mmCIF file of C-alpha atoms and ligand atoms in Angstrom:
data_model
loop_
_atom_site.group_PDB
_atom_site.id
_atom_site.type_symbol
_atom_site.label_atom_id
_atom_site.label_comp_id
_atom_site.label_asym_id
_atom_site.label_seq_id
_atom_site.Cartn_x
_atom_site.Cartn_y
_atom_site.Cartn_z
ATOM 1 C CA MET C 1 -46.762 -11.401 72.798
ATOM 2 C CA SER C 2 -43.045 -10.688 72.627
ATOM 3 C CA SER C 3 -41.454 -10.199 69.254
ATOM 4 C CA PRO C 4 -38.292 -8.603 67.845
ATOM 5 C CA LEU C 5 -40.625 -5.998 66.318
ATOM 6 C CA PHE C 6 -41.141 -4.449 69.738
ATOM 7 C CA GLU C 7 -37.446 -4.309 70.617
ATOM 8 C CA PRO C 8 -35.670 -0.947 70.358
ATOM 9 C CA ILE C 9 -33.229 -0.264 67.535
ATOM 10 C CA ALA C 10 -30.706 2.495 66.833
ATOM 11 C CA LEU C 11 -30.745 3.869 63.283
ATOM 12 C CA GLY C 12 -27.692 6.091 63.262
ATOM 13 C CA ALA C 13 -28.448 8.799 65.821
ATOM 14 C CA LEU C 14 -32.158 7.904 65.937
ATOM 15 C CA ASP C 15 -33.069 5.733 68.921
ATOM 16 C CA LEU C 16 -36.305 3.961 68.042
ATOM 17 C CA LYS C 17 -38.432 2.421 70.791
ATOM 18 C CA ASN C 18 -39.644 -0.315 68.409
ATOM 19 C CA ARG C 19 -39.143 -1.573 64.856
ATOM 20 C CA VAL C 20 -42.511 -0.555 63.425
ATOM 21 C CA ALA C 21 -42.231 2.762 61.582
ATOM 22 C CA MET C 22 -45.064 4.731 60.012
ATOM 23 C CA ALA C 23 -44.565 4.850 56.232
ATOM 24 C CA PRO C 24 -44.777 8.207 54.450
ATOM 25 C CA MET C 25 -48.303 8.985 53.277
ATOM 26 C CA THR C 26 -49.476 11.964 51.254
ATOM 27 C CA ARG C 27 -52.803 13.258 52.597
ATOM 28 C CA SER C 28 -53.249 16.391 50.413
ATOM 29 C CA ARG C 29 -54.630 18.563 53.185
ATOM 30 C CA ALA C 30 -52.081 21.407 53.220
ATOM 31 C CA GLY C 31 -53.423 24.960 53.249
ATOM 32 C CA ALA C 32 -52.549 28.157 51.371
ATOM 33 C CA GLY C 33 -48.898 28.438 50.413
ATOM 34 C CA GLU C 34 -48.586 24.639 50.803
ATOM 35 C CA VAL C 35 -48.275 25.063 54.579
ATOM 36 C CA ILE C 36 -48.971 21.808 56.447
ATOM 37 C CA ASN C 37 -52.393 22.033 58.112
ATOM 38 C CA VAL C 38 -52.500 22.459 61.875
ATOM 39 C CA THR C 39 -54.625 19.291 62.239
ATOM 40 C CA ALA C 40 -51.592 17.331 61.049
ATOM 41 C CA ALA C 41 -50.139 17.919 64.525
ATOM 42 C CA THR C 42 -52.995 15.857 65.987
ATOM 43 C CA TYR C 43 -52.806 13.250 63.201
ATOM 44 C CA TYR C 44 -49.085 12.623 63.617
ATOM 45 C CA ALA C 45 -49.087 12.869 67.439
ATOM 46 C CA GLN C 46 -51.824 10.212 67.510
ATOM 47 C CA ARG C 47 -49.359 7.926 65.721
ATOM 48 C CA ALA C 48 -46.340 8.670 67.949
ATOM 49 C CA GLY C 49 -46.378 5.025 69.131
ATOM 50 C CA ALA C 50 -44.485 4.246 65.911
ATOM 51 C CA GLY C 51 -40.748 3.695 66.386
ATOM 52 C CA LEU C 52 -40.299 6.421 63.755
ATOM 53 C CA ILE C 53 -42.747 8.512 61.736
ATOM 54 C CA ILE C 54 -41.762 9.351 58.172
ATOM 55 C CA SER C 55 -43.704 12.417 57.105
ATOM 56 C CA GLU C 56 -45.855 12.609 54.037
ATOM 57 C CA ALA C 57 -43.782 13.534 50.992
ATOM 58 C CA THR C 58 -42.850 17.218 51.235
ATOM 59 C CA GLN C 59 -41.699 19.188 48.199
ATOM 60 C CA ILE C 60 -38.317 20.889 48.254
ATOM 61 C CA SER C 61 -39.343 23.601 45.768
ATOM 62 C CA ARG C 62 -42.348 24.795 43.803
ATOM 63 C CA SER C 63 -41.287 22.922 40.684
ATOM 64 C CA GLY C 64 -41.054 19.755 42.804
ATOM 65 C CA GLN C 65 -44.820 19.669 43.444
ATOM 66 C CA GLY C 66 -47.149 17.420 41.442
ATOM 67 C CA TYR C 67 -50.313 16.920 43.476
ATOM 68 C CA PRO C 68 -52.879 19.197 45.095
ATOM 69 C CA ASN C 69 -52.338 20.524 48.622
ATOM 70 C CA THR C 70 -49.096 18.695 49.393
ATOM 71 C CA PRO C 71 -46.918 20.501 51.938
ATOM 72 C CA GLY C 72 -43.564 22.079 51.197
ATOM 73 C CA VAL C 73 -40.627 22.818 53.476
ATOM 74 C CA PHE C 74 -38.861 25.552 51.532
ATOM 75 C CA THR C 75 -40.622 28.755 52.721
ATOM 76 C CA GLU C 76 -40.530 30.246 56.211
ATOM 77 C CA ASP C 77 -44.314 29.774 56.599
ATOM 78 C CA GLN C 78 -43.961 26.091 55.694
ATOM 79 C CA VAL C 79 -41.238 25.697 58.327
ATOM 80 C CA ALA C 80 -43.441 27.364 60.971
ATOM 81 C CA GLY C 81 -46.301 25.015 60.049
ATOM 82 C CA TRP C 82 -44.126 21.923 60.399
ATOM 83 C CA LYS C 83 -42.693 23.155 63.729
ATOM 84 C CA VAL C 84 -46.160 22.808 65.272
ATOM 85 C CA VAL C 85 -46.289 19.205 64.007
ATOM 86 C CA THR C 86 -42.815 18.167 65.142
ATOM 87 C CA ASP C 87 -43.396 19.731 68.594
ATOM 88 C CA ALA C 88 -46.626 17.737 68.959
ATOM 89 C CA VAL C 89 -44.932 14.471 67.947
ATOM 90 C CA HIS C 90 -42.069 15.064 70.367
ATOM 91 C CA ALA C 91 -44.473 15.936 73.200
ATOM 92 C CA ALA C 92 -46.187 12.591 72.523
ATOM 93 C CA GLY C 93 -42.848 10.752 72.760
ATOM 94 C CA GLY C 94 -42.343 10.144 69.038
ATOM 95 C CA LEU C 95 -39.667 10.734 66.408
ATOM 96 C CA ILE C 96 -40.385 12.203 62.965
ATOM 97 C CA VAL C 97 -38.242 12.635 59.854
ATOM 98 C CA ALA C 98 -39.235 14.707 56.814
ATOM 99 C CA GLN C 99 -39.547 12.912 53.491
ATOM 100 C CA LEU C 100 -37.991 15.297 50.966
ATOM 101 C CA TRP C 101 -39.564 15.156 47.528
ATOM 102 C CA HIS C 102 -39.195 16.387 43.977
ATOM 103 C CA VAL C 103 -41.753 14.784 41.649
ATOM 104 C CA GLY C 104 -39.880 15.602 38.419
ATOM 105 C CA ARG C 105 -42.026 14.588 35.434
ATOM 106 C CA VAL C 106 -44.958 13.566 37.676
ATOM 107 C CA SER C 107 -46.188 17.165 37.620
ATOM 108 C CA LEU C 108 -48.212 19.439 35.367
ATOM 109 C CA PRO C 109 -47.778 22.995 34.066
ATOM 110 C CA ASP C 110 -50.508 23.912 36.582
ATOM 111 C CA TYR C 111 -48.004 23.427 39.427
ATOM 112 C CA GLN C 112 -44.970 24.990 37.778
ATOM 113 C CA PRO C 113 -43.910 28.490 38.791
ATOM 114 C CA ASP C 114 -43.699 29.572 35.140
ATOM 115 C CA GLY C 115 -46.658 27.494 33.914
ATOM 116 C CA GLY C 116 -44.265 25.576 31.658
ATOM 117 C CA ALA C 117 -43.519 21.877 31.314
ATOM 118 C CA PRO C 118 -42.366 20.006 34.391
ATOM 119 C CA VAL C 119 -38.741 18.874 34.467
ATOM 120 C CA GLY C 120 -37.360 15.341 34.327
ATOM 121 C CA ALA C 121 -34.194 13.356 33.779
ATOM 122 C CA SER C 122 -35.129 13.020 30.103
ATOM 123 C CA SER C 123 -37.855 14.298 27.858
ATOM 124 C CA ILE C 124 -40.004 11.167 28.238
ATOM 125 C CA ALA C 125 -43.575 11.357 29.517
ATOM 126 C CA ALA C 126 -44.698 8.952 32.211
ATOM 127 C CA GLU C 127 -47.451 6.539 31.239
ATOM 128 C CA GLY C 128 -50.648 7.093 33.112
ATOM 129 C CA GLN C 129 -52.342 10.081 34.617
ATOM 130 C CA ALA C 130 -51.425 13.094 36.706
ATOM 131 C CA MET C 131 -53.653 14.789 39.278
ATOM 132 C CA LYS C 132 -54.721 18.359 38.625
ATOM 133 C CA PRO C 133 -55.052 20.899 41.452
ATOM 134 C CA ASP C 134 -58.827 20.181 41.491
ATOM 135 C CA PHE C 135 -58.100 16.428 42.069
ATOM 136 C CA SER C 136 -59.280 15.434 38.558
ATOM 137 C CA MET C 137 -57.022 13.224 36.430
ATOM 138 C CA THR C 138 -55.350 14.133 33.142
ATOM 139 C CA PRO C 139 -52.686 12.388 31.011
ATOM 140 C CA PHE C 140 -49.062 13.102 31.957
ATOM 141 C CA VAL C 141 -47.288 15.732 29.859
ATOM 142 C CA THR C 142 -43.845 15.404 28.289
ATOM 143 C CA PRO C 143 -41.265 16.904 30.654
ATOM 144 C CA ARG C 144 -38.306 19.046 29.725
ATOM 145 C CA ALA C 145 -34.940 17.402 30.462
ATOM 146 C CA LEU C 146 -32.989 19.284 33.123
ATOM 147 C CA THR C 147 -29.782 20.923 31.902
ATOM 148 C CA GLU C 148 -26.618 20.155 33.855
ATOM 149 C CA ALA C 149 -26.698 23.653 35.365
ATOM 150 C CA GLU C 150 -30.315 23.120 36.424
ATOM 151 C CA ILE C 151 -29.388 19.808 38.059
ATOM 152 C CA GLU C 152 -26.982 21.736 40.295
ATOM 153 C CA GLY C 153 -29.850 24.069 41.130
ATOM 154 C CA VAL C 154 -32.128 21.164 42.136
ATOM 155 C CA LEU C 155 -29.351 19.776 44.338
ATOM 156 C CA ALA C 156 -29.112 23.204 45.988
ATOM 157 C CA ASP C 157 -32.886 23.024 46.561
ATOM 158 C CA TYR C 158 -32.409 19.688 48.376
ATOM 159 C CA ALA C 159 -29.761 21.322 50.581
ATOM 160 C CA HIS C 160 -32.018 24.299 51.292
ATOM 161 C CA ALA C 161 -34.980 22.064 52.162
ATOM 162 C CA ALA C 162 -32.732 19.962 54.421
ATOM 163 C CA ARG C 163 -31.740 23.110 56.344
ATOM 164 C CA GLN C 164 -35.366 24.202 56.558
ATOM 165 C CA ALA C 165 -36.368 20.752 57.865
ATOM 166 C CA LYS C 166 -33.816 21.206 60.622
ATOM 167 C CA ALA C 167 -35.307 24.590 61.517
ATOM 168 C CA ALA C 168 -38.745 22.907 61.546
ATOM 169 C CA GLY C 169 -37.629 20.581 64.332
ATOM 170 C CA PHE C 170 -37.547 17.277 62.461
ATOM 171 C CA ASP C 171 -35.297 14.504 63.812
ATOM 172 C CA GLY C 172 -33.834 13.824 60.387
ATOM 173 C CA VAL C 173 -34.731 13.511 56.712
ATOM 174 C CA GLU C 174 -35.541 10.777 54.223
ATOM 175 C CA LEU C 175 -34.693 11.283 50.552
ATOM 176 C CA HIS C 176 -37.704 10.182 48.472
ATOM 177 C CA GLY C 177 -35.945 8.090 45.857
ATOM 178 C CA ALA C 178 -38.917 5.792 45.206
ATOM 179 C CA ASN C 179 -42.130 5.503 43.197
ATOM 180 C CA GLY C 180 -41.131 7.173 39.950
ATOM 181 C CA TYR C 181 -40.256 10.644 41.225
ATOM 182 C CA LEU C 182 -37.180 12.634 40.191
ATOM 183 C CA VAL C 183 -34.436 10.585 41.901
ATOM 184 C CA ASP C 184 -35.981 7.375 40.548
ATOM 185 C CA GLN C 185 -36.346 8.947 37.084
ATOM 186 C CA PHE C 186 -32.578 9.412 36.966
ATOM 187 C CA LEU C 187 -31.842 5.970 38.390
ATOM 188 C CA ARG C 188 -33.870 3.693 36.121
ATOM 189 C CA ASP C 189 -33.124 3.292 32.432
ATOM 190 C CA GLY C 190 -36.785 3.433 31.361
ATOM 191 C CA SER C 191 -36.868 7.153 32.197
ATOM 192 C CA ASN C 192 -33.215 8.206 31.792
ATOM 193 C CA ARG C 193 -31.824 8.397 28.240
ATOM 194 C CA ARG C 194 -29.264 11.099 28.974
ATOM 195 C CA THR C 195 -25.863 10.932 27.331
ATOM 196 C CA ASP C 196 -24.026 13.223 29.761
ATOM 197 C CA ARG C 197 -22.514 12.208 33.126
ATOM 198 C CA TRP C 198 -26.039 11.937 34.596
ATOM 199 C CA GLY C 199 -27.162 9.153 32.226
ATOM 200 C CA GLY C 200 -26.087 5.985 30.443
ATOM 201 C CA PRO C 201 -24.265 3.398 32.603
ATOM 202 C CA VAL C 202 -25.619 2.789 36.078
ATOM 203 C CA GLU C 203 -22.690 4.674 37.658
ATOM 204 C CA ASN C 204 -23.997 7.785 35.882
ATOM 205 C CA ARG C 205 -27.702 7.114 36.474
ATOM 206 C CA ALA C 206 -27.027 6.737 40.205
ATOM 207 C CA ARG C 207 -25.128 10.037 40.339
ATOM 208 C CA PHE C 208 -28.235 12.117 41.076
ATOM 209 C CA LEU C 209 -29.229 9.779 43.933
ATOM 210 C CA VAL C 210 -25.727 10.002 45.366
ATOM 211 C CA GLU C 211 -25.452 13.786 45.014
ATOM 212 C CA ALA C 212 -28.929 14.420 46.456
ATOM 213 C CA THR C 213 -28.014 12.162 49.385
ATOM 214 C CA ARG C 214 -24.775 14.076 49.812
ATOM 215 C CA ALA C 215 -26.712 17.353 49.935
ATOM 216 C CA LEU C 216 -28.796 16.008 52.836
ATOM 217 C CA VAL C 217 -25.806 14.454 54.597
ATOM 218 C CA ASP C 218 -23.873 17.741 54.404
ATOM 219 C CA VAL C 219 -26.657 19.376 56.440
ATOM 220 C CA TRP C 220 -27.666 16.593 58.819
ATOM 221 C CA GLY C 221 -24.729 14.209 59.047
ATOM 222 C CA PRO C 222 -25.227 10.655 57.777
ATOM 223 C CA GLU C 223 -26.657 9.392 61.052
ATOM 224 C CA ARG C 224 -29.907 11.355 60.527
ATOM 225 C CA VAL C 225 -30.443 10.664 56.826
ATOM 226 C CA GLY C 226 -32.336 7.772 55.227
ATOM 227 C CA VAL C 227 -33.102 6.971 51.580
ATOM 228 C CA ARG C 228 -36.243 5.337 50.184
ATOM 229 C CA LEU C 229 -36.111 3.198 47.026
ATOM 230 C CA SER C 230 -38.656 1.035 45.179
ATOM 231 C CA PRO C 231 -36.523 -1.367 43.093
ATOM 232 C CA THR C 232 -39.280 -3.218 41.243
ATOM 233 C CA GLY C 233 -42.248 -0.862 41.609
ATOM 234 C CA THR C 234 -43.946 0.423 38.471
ATOM 235 C CA SER C 235 -45.745 3.442 39.958
ATOM 236 C CA ASN C 236 -45.813 6.418 37.594
ATOM 237 C CA GLY C 237 -44.811 4.342 34.572
ATOM 238 C CA MET C 238 -41.424 3.178 35.842
ATOM 239 C CA SER C 239 -39.291 0.372 34.414
ATOM 240 C CA ASP C 240 -35.704 -0.800 34.397
ATOM 241 C CA SER C 241 -34.057 -3.434 32.223
ATOM 242 C CA ASP C 242 -32.079 -4.897 35.157
ATOM 243 C CA PRO C 243 -33.367 -3.920 38.610
ATOM 244 C CA ALA C 244 -30.933 -6.248 40.413
ATOM 245 C CA ALA C 245 -27.927 -4.522 38.836
ATOM 246 C CA THR C 246 -29.317 -0.981 39.042
ATOM 247 C CA PHE C 247 -30.369 -1.172 42.673
ATOM 248 C CA GLY C 248 -27.406 -3.331 43.682
ATOM 249 C CA HIS C 249 -25.191 -0.536 42.432
ATOM 250 C CA ALA C 250 -27.352 2.117 44.132
ATOM 251 C CA ALA C 251 -27.221 0.354 47.516
ATOM 252 C CA ALA C 252 -23.451 -0.108 47.239
ATOM 253 C CA ALA C 253 -23.006 3.537 46.206
ATOM 254 C CA LEU C 254 -24.889 4.653 49.336
ATOM 255 C CA LYS C 255 -22.876 2.390 51.631
ATOM 256 C CA PRO C 256 -19.868 4.738 52.117
ATOM 257 C CA PHE C 257 -22.115 7.455 53.576
ATOM 258 C CA GLY C 258 -22.959 5.285 56.611
ATOM 259 C CA LEU C 259 -26.607 6.428 56.513
ATOM 260 C CA ALA C 260 -29.163 5.900 59.280
ATOM 261 C CA PHE C 261 -31.226 3.566 57.091
ATOM 262 C CA LEU C 262 -32.227 2.366 53.645
ATOM 263 C CA HIS C 263 -35.997 2.098 53.198
ATOM 264 C CA LEU C 264 -37.110 -0.433 50.581
ATOM 265 C CA ILE C 265 -40.558 -1.016 49.145
ATOM 266 C CA GLU C 266 -40.880 -4.634 48.069
ATOM 267 C CA ALA C 267 -44.479 -5.778 48.106
ATOM 268 C CA GLU C 268 -45.768 -9.196 47.107
ATOM 269 C CA PRO C 269 -48.572 -9.621 44.545
ATOM 270 C CA PRO C 270 -51.492 -8.856 44.599
ATOM 271 C CA HIS C 271 -50.416 -5.676 46.453
ATOM 272 C CA PRO C 272 -50.821 -2.715 44.035
ATOM 273 C CA MET C 273 -47.185 -1.695 44.631
ATOM 274 C CA ALA C 274 -45.748 -5.146 43.839
ATOM 275 C CA GLY C 275 -43.454 -5.350 40.825
ATOM 276 C CA PRO C 276 -44.459 -7.071 37.578
ATOM 277 C CA GLU C 277 -44.874 -10.856 37.510
ATOM 278 C CA GLY C 278 -41.506 -12.565 37.983
ATOM 279 C CA SER C 279 -39.756 -9.536 39.536
ATOM 280 C CA PRO C 280 -36.654 -10.465 41.523
ATOM 281 C CA ARG C 281 -36.785 -10.294 45.316
ATOM 282 C CA LEU C 282 -33.948 -7.923 46.113
ATOM 283 C CA ALA C 283 -34.261 -6.920 49.774
ATOM 284 C CA ARG C 284 -31.762 -9.454 51.093
ATOM 285 C CA ALA C 285 -29.077 -8.639 48.509
ATOM 286 C CA LEU C 286 -29.600 -4.899 48.865
ATOM 287 C CA ARG C 287 -29.298 -5.101 52.653
ATOM 288 C CA GLU C 288 -26.002 -6.893 52.147
ATOM 289 C CA ALA C 289 -24.763 -4.309 49.608
ATOM 290 C CA PHE C 290 -25.876 -1.343 51.730
ATOM 291 C CA GLY C 291 -24.323 -2.725 54.907
ATOM 292 C CA GLY C 292 -26.555 -0.719 57.280
ATOM 293 C CA PRO C 293 -30.083 -0.907 58.713
ATOM 294 C CA VAL C 294 -32.830 -1.723 56.209
ATOM 295 C CA MET C 295 -36.481 -0.817 56.679
ATOM 296 C CA LEU C 296 -38.842 -2.960 54.594
ATOM 297 C CA ASN C 297 -42.320 -1.903 53.450
ATOM 298 C CA GLY C 298 -45.214 -3.118 51.355
ATOM 299 C CA GLY C 299 -48.352 -4.922 52.477
ATOM 300 C CA LEU C 300 -46.806 -6.212 55.693
ATOM 301 C CA THR C 301 -48.873 -7.750 58.467
ATOM 302 C CA ARG C 302 -47.556 -8.435 61.936
ATOM 303 C CA ALA C 303 -46.713 -11.997 60.847
ATOM 304 C CA THR C 304 -44.976 -11.092 57.589
ATOM 305 C CA ALA C 305 -43.165 -8.178 59.267
ATOM 306 C CA GLU C 306 -41.854 -10.517 61.920
ATOM 307 C CA ALA C 307 -40.757 -13.017 59.273
ATOM 308 C CA ALA C 308 -38.885 -10.305 57.333
ATOM 309 C CA VAL C 309 -36.927 -9.315 60.438
ATOM 310 C CA ALA C 310 -36.339 -12.930 61.476
ATOM 311 C CA ASP C 311 -35.111 -14.148 58.078
ATOM 312 C CA GLY C 312 -32.624 -11.355 57.461
ATOM 313 C CA ARG C 313 -34.401 -9.249 54.853
ATOM 314 C CA ALA C 314 -34.864 -6.303 57.182
ATOM 315 C CA ASP C 315 -33.907 -4.766 60.502
ATOM 316 C CA LEU C 316 -37.263 -3.060 60.874
ATOM 317 C CA VAL C 317 -40.440 -2.434 58.881
ATOM 318 C CA SER C 318 -42.659 0.474 57.930
ATOM 319 C CA VAL C 319 -46.410 0.278 57.626
ATOM 320 C CA GLY C 320 -48.649 2.535 55.558
ATOM 321 C CA ILE C 321 -52.397 1.996 55.283
ATOM 322 C CA PRO C 322 -52.799 0.068 58.563
ATOM 323 C CA PHE C 323 -51.114 2.994 60.377
ATOM 324 C CA LEU C 324 -53.320 5.505 58.587
ATOM 325 C CA ALA C 325 -56.395 3.692 59.935
ATOM 326 C CA ASN C 326 -54.985 2.644 63.341
ATOM 327 C CA PRO C 327 -53.283 5.368 65.361
ATOM 328 C CA ASP C 328 -52.396 2.725 67.978
ATOM 329 C CA LEU C 329 -51.150 0.185 65.439
ATOM 330 C CA VAL C 330 -48.124 -0.894 67.491
ATOM 331 C CA ASP C 331 -50.340 -1.628 70.488
ATOM 332 C CA ARG C 332 -52.778 -3.563 68.297
ATOM 333 C CA TRP C 333 -49.963 -5.630 66.756
ATOM 334 C CA LYS C 334 -48.562 -6.267 70.228
ATOM 335 C CA THR C 335 -51.846 -7.514 71.580
ATOM 336 C CA GLY C 336 -53.151 -9.222 68.446
ATOM 337 C CA ALA C 337 -56.186 -6.922 68.369
ATOM 338 C CA ASP C 338 -58.317 -6.454 65.251
ATOM 339 C CA LEU C 339 -57.555 -3.492 63.014
ATOM 340 C CA ASN C 340 -59.833 -0.654 61.923
ATOM 341 C CA PRO C 341 -60.489 -0.873 58.166
ATOM 342 C CA ALA C 342 -59.174 2.063 56.099
ATOM 343 C CA ASP C 343 -61.528 4.387 54.223
ATOM 344 C CA ARG C 344 -59.946 5.021 50.826
ATOM 345 C CA ALA C 345 -62.379 7.833 49.969
ATOM 346 C CA THR C 346 -60.718 10.051 52.602
ATOM 347 C CA PHE C 347 -57.064 9.244 51.836
ATOM 348 C CA TYR C 348 -56.469 12.428 49.833
ATOM 349 C CA GLY C 349 -57.948 15.844 50.640
ATOM 350 C CA GLY C 350 -60.907 16.703 52.821
ATOM 351 C CA GLY C 351 -61.020 17.449 56.521
ATOM 352 C CA ASP C 352 -60.921 15.611 59.820
ATOM 353 C CA ALA C 353 -62.976 12.605 58.691
ATOM 354 C CA GLY C 354 -60.688 9.717 57.875
ATOM 355 C CA TYR C 355 -57.797 11.780 59.216
ATOM 356 C CA ILE C 356 -57.934 12.217 62.982
ATOM 357 C CA ASP C 357 -61.118 10.281 63.799
ATOM 358 C CA TYR C 358 -59.902 6.678 63.555
ATOM 359 C CA PRO C 359 -60.367 5.338 67.098
ATOM 360 C CA THR C 360 -57.759 3.672 69.256
ATOM 361 C CA ARG C 361 -58.808 0.372 70.869
ATOM 362 C CA GLY C 362 -59.615 2.229 74.076
ATOM 363 C CA GLN C 363 -61.805 4.749 72.285
ATOM 364 C CA ALA C 364 -63.573 2.003 70.327
ATOM 365 C CA ALA C 365 -64.272 0.104 73.557
ATOM 366 C CA GLN C 366 -65.646 3.255 75.209
ATOM 367 C CA ALA C 367 -67.942 3.957 72.277
ATOM 368 C CA ALA C 368 -69.275 0.382 72.294
HETATM 369 C C1 FMN R 401 -52.615 7.462 50.987
HETATM 370 C C2 FMN R 401 -51.214 7.073 50.622
HETATM 371 C C3 FMN R 401 -50.265 8.039 50.410
HETATM 372 C C4 FMN R 401 -48.932 7.690 50.130
HETATM 373 N N1 FMN R 401 -47.999 8.681 50.013
HETATM 374 C C5 FMN R 401 -46.683 8.367 49.932
HETATM 375 C C6 FMN R 401 -45.685 9.362 50.043
HETATM 376 O O1 FMN R 401 -45.967 10.551 50.245
HETATM 377 N N2 FMN R 401 -44.390 8.973 49.932
HETATM 378 C C7 FMN R 401 -44.029 7.666 49.734
HETATM 379 O O2 FMN R 401 -42.847 7.366 49.635
HETATM 380 N N3 FMN R 401 -44.968 6.689 49.663
HETATM 381 C C8 FMN R 401 -46.265 7.012 49.789
HETATM 382 N N4 FMN R 401 -47.223 6.007 49.810
HETATM 383 C C9 FMN R 401 -46.778 4.606 49.806
HETATM 384 C C10 FMN R 401 -46.672 4.085 51.237
HETATM 385 O O3 FMN R 401 -45.605 4.727 51.925
HETATM 386 C C11 FMN R 401 -46.407 2.574 51.255
HETATM 387 O O4 FMN R 401 -45.260 2.298 50.495
HETATM 388 C C12 FMN R 401 -47.579 1.783 50.681
HETATM 389 O O5 FMN R 401 -48.814 2.204 51.237
HETATM 390 C C13 FMN R 401 -47.387 0.268 50.927
HETATM 391 O O6 FMN R 401 -47.315 0.012 52.324
HETATM 392 P P1 FMN R 401 -48.584 -0.590 53.119
HETATM 393 O O7 FMN R 401 -49.028 -1.811 52.367
HETATM 394 O O8 FMN R 401 -48.099 -0.865 54.495
HETATM 395 O O9 FMN R 401 -49.676 0.472 53.084
HETATM 396 C C14 FMN R 401 -48.561 6.332 50.041
HETATM 397 C C15 FMN R 401 -49.538 5.355 50.217
HETATM 398 C C16 FMN R 401 -50.833 5.701 50.518
HETATM 399 C C17 FMN R 401 -51.862 4.631 50.756
#
């Protein structure tokens, strides 16, 4: 079954063999020192049929961590761990970019180097619950607002992590600006009440996004950098009084960089990542404002992915849970085959089960 989804596409310097990317997914299986586990090489290589793999979110510094066993890319050991993964993906004919992450207020003192409060754009706690190192849940704590000098330090951490990702053999990087983490905390007015040049009007709230992007671009060049945003998502207690204006400005502010791609999450209800009832549909306008390739994500099936590309909302799509459960997802979409169901109990933490044992169609047929 031919479809634009299976046509190649160039995203900056990244030549994708198809338009179905693997969305970033945290699996919380890193080992000591937050070094990516060696089994991740098998997990990602199994999914090298994706046009592009976006790695699980990877912290740029210790203070950027907010969940158990998530990998980093700031120490030499972490780089060596990722090199095994990127080599395996390349040997399998795939491309992989590192999703660079600072969780900001979505952390706990347990993860902080000094055992103190996590940092955020403002001193406003997220609504909801954080995950402790033992995977139990606890209410979010009130973060400490970053000082202007500290903001410069976090931007330097993005630059350092970008250099380390290069040493680790990635094909590029994606700035994690979505889902209520630090970049998003600066961008949206529900979490940013600053009165300095990093807060207030949208031009100021978008400054951190722009400067973090610049840090990555300075290392990689724009043609190997993407940015992920979630304009109407409410994950981690997020809100904005005018998402169309905020994200319209953000997309336009990113335009001059000439980035490889803009990655948007815009799910439809009842998907858990859909915005509140009545949220505007922004993908089309943001693609226009950004002026470069847009990757759309959120509950997409082959049919809805195809529609999004055909009707001008996106140039390509990314797929999360179906890719987690179907290493050969592109082949299954191509042939109209049934999909393996996903086992939510093994999403986060644990071993090989629910990680590298989802069968391809060929393996399922052999076992039958
Ligand atoms: C297990 C799991 C882990 C996730 N981890 C991340 C992550 O590290 N970074 C990120 O930007 N999104 C993360 N997401 C969100 C996915 O990238 C994606 O936006 C979401 O699953 C919706 O797409 P889908 O309906 O195709 O699964 C995660 C989702 C799941 C299910």
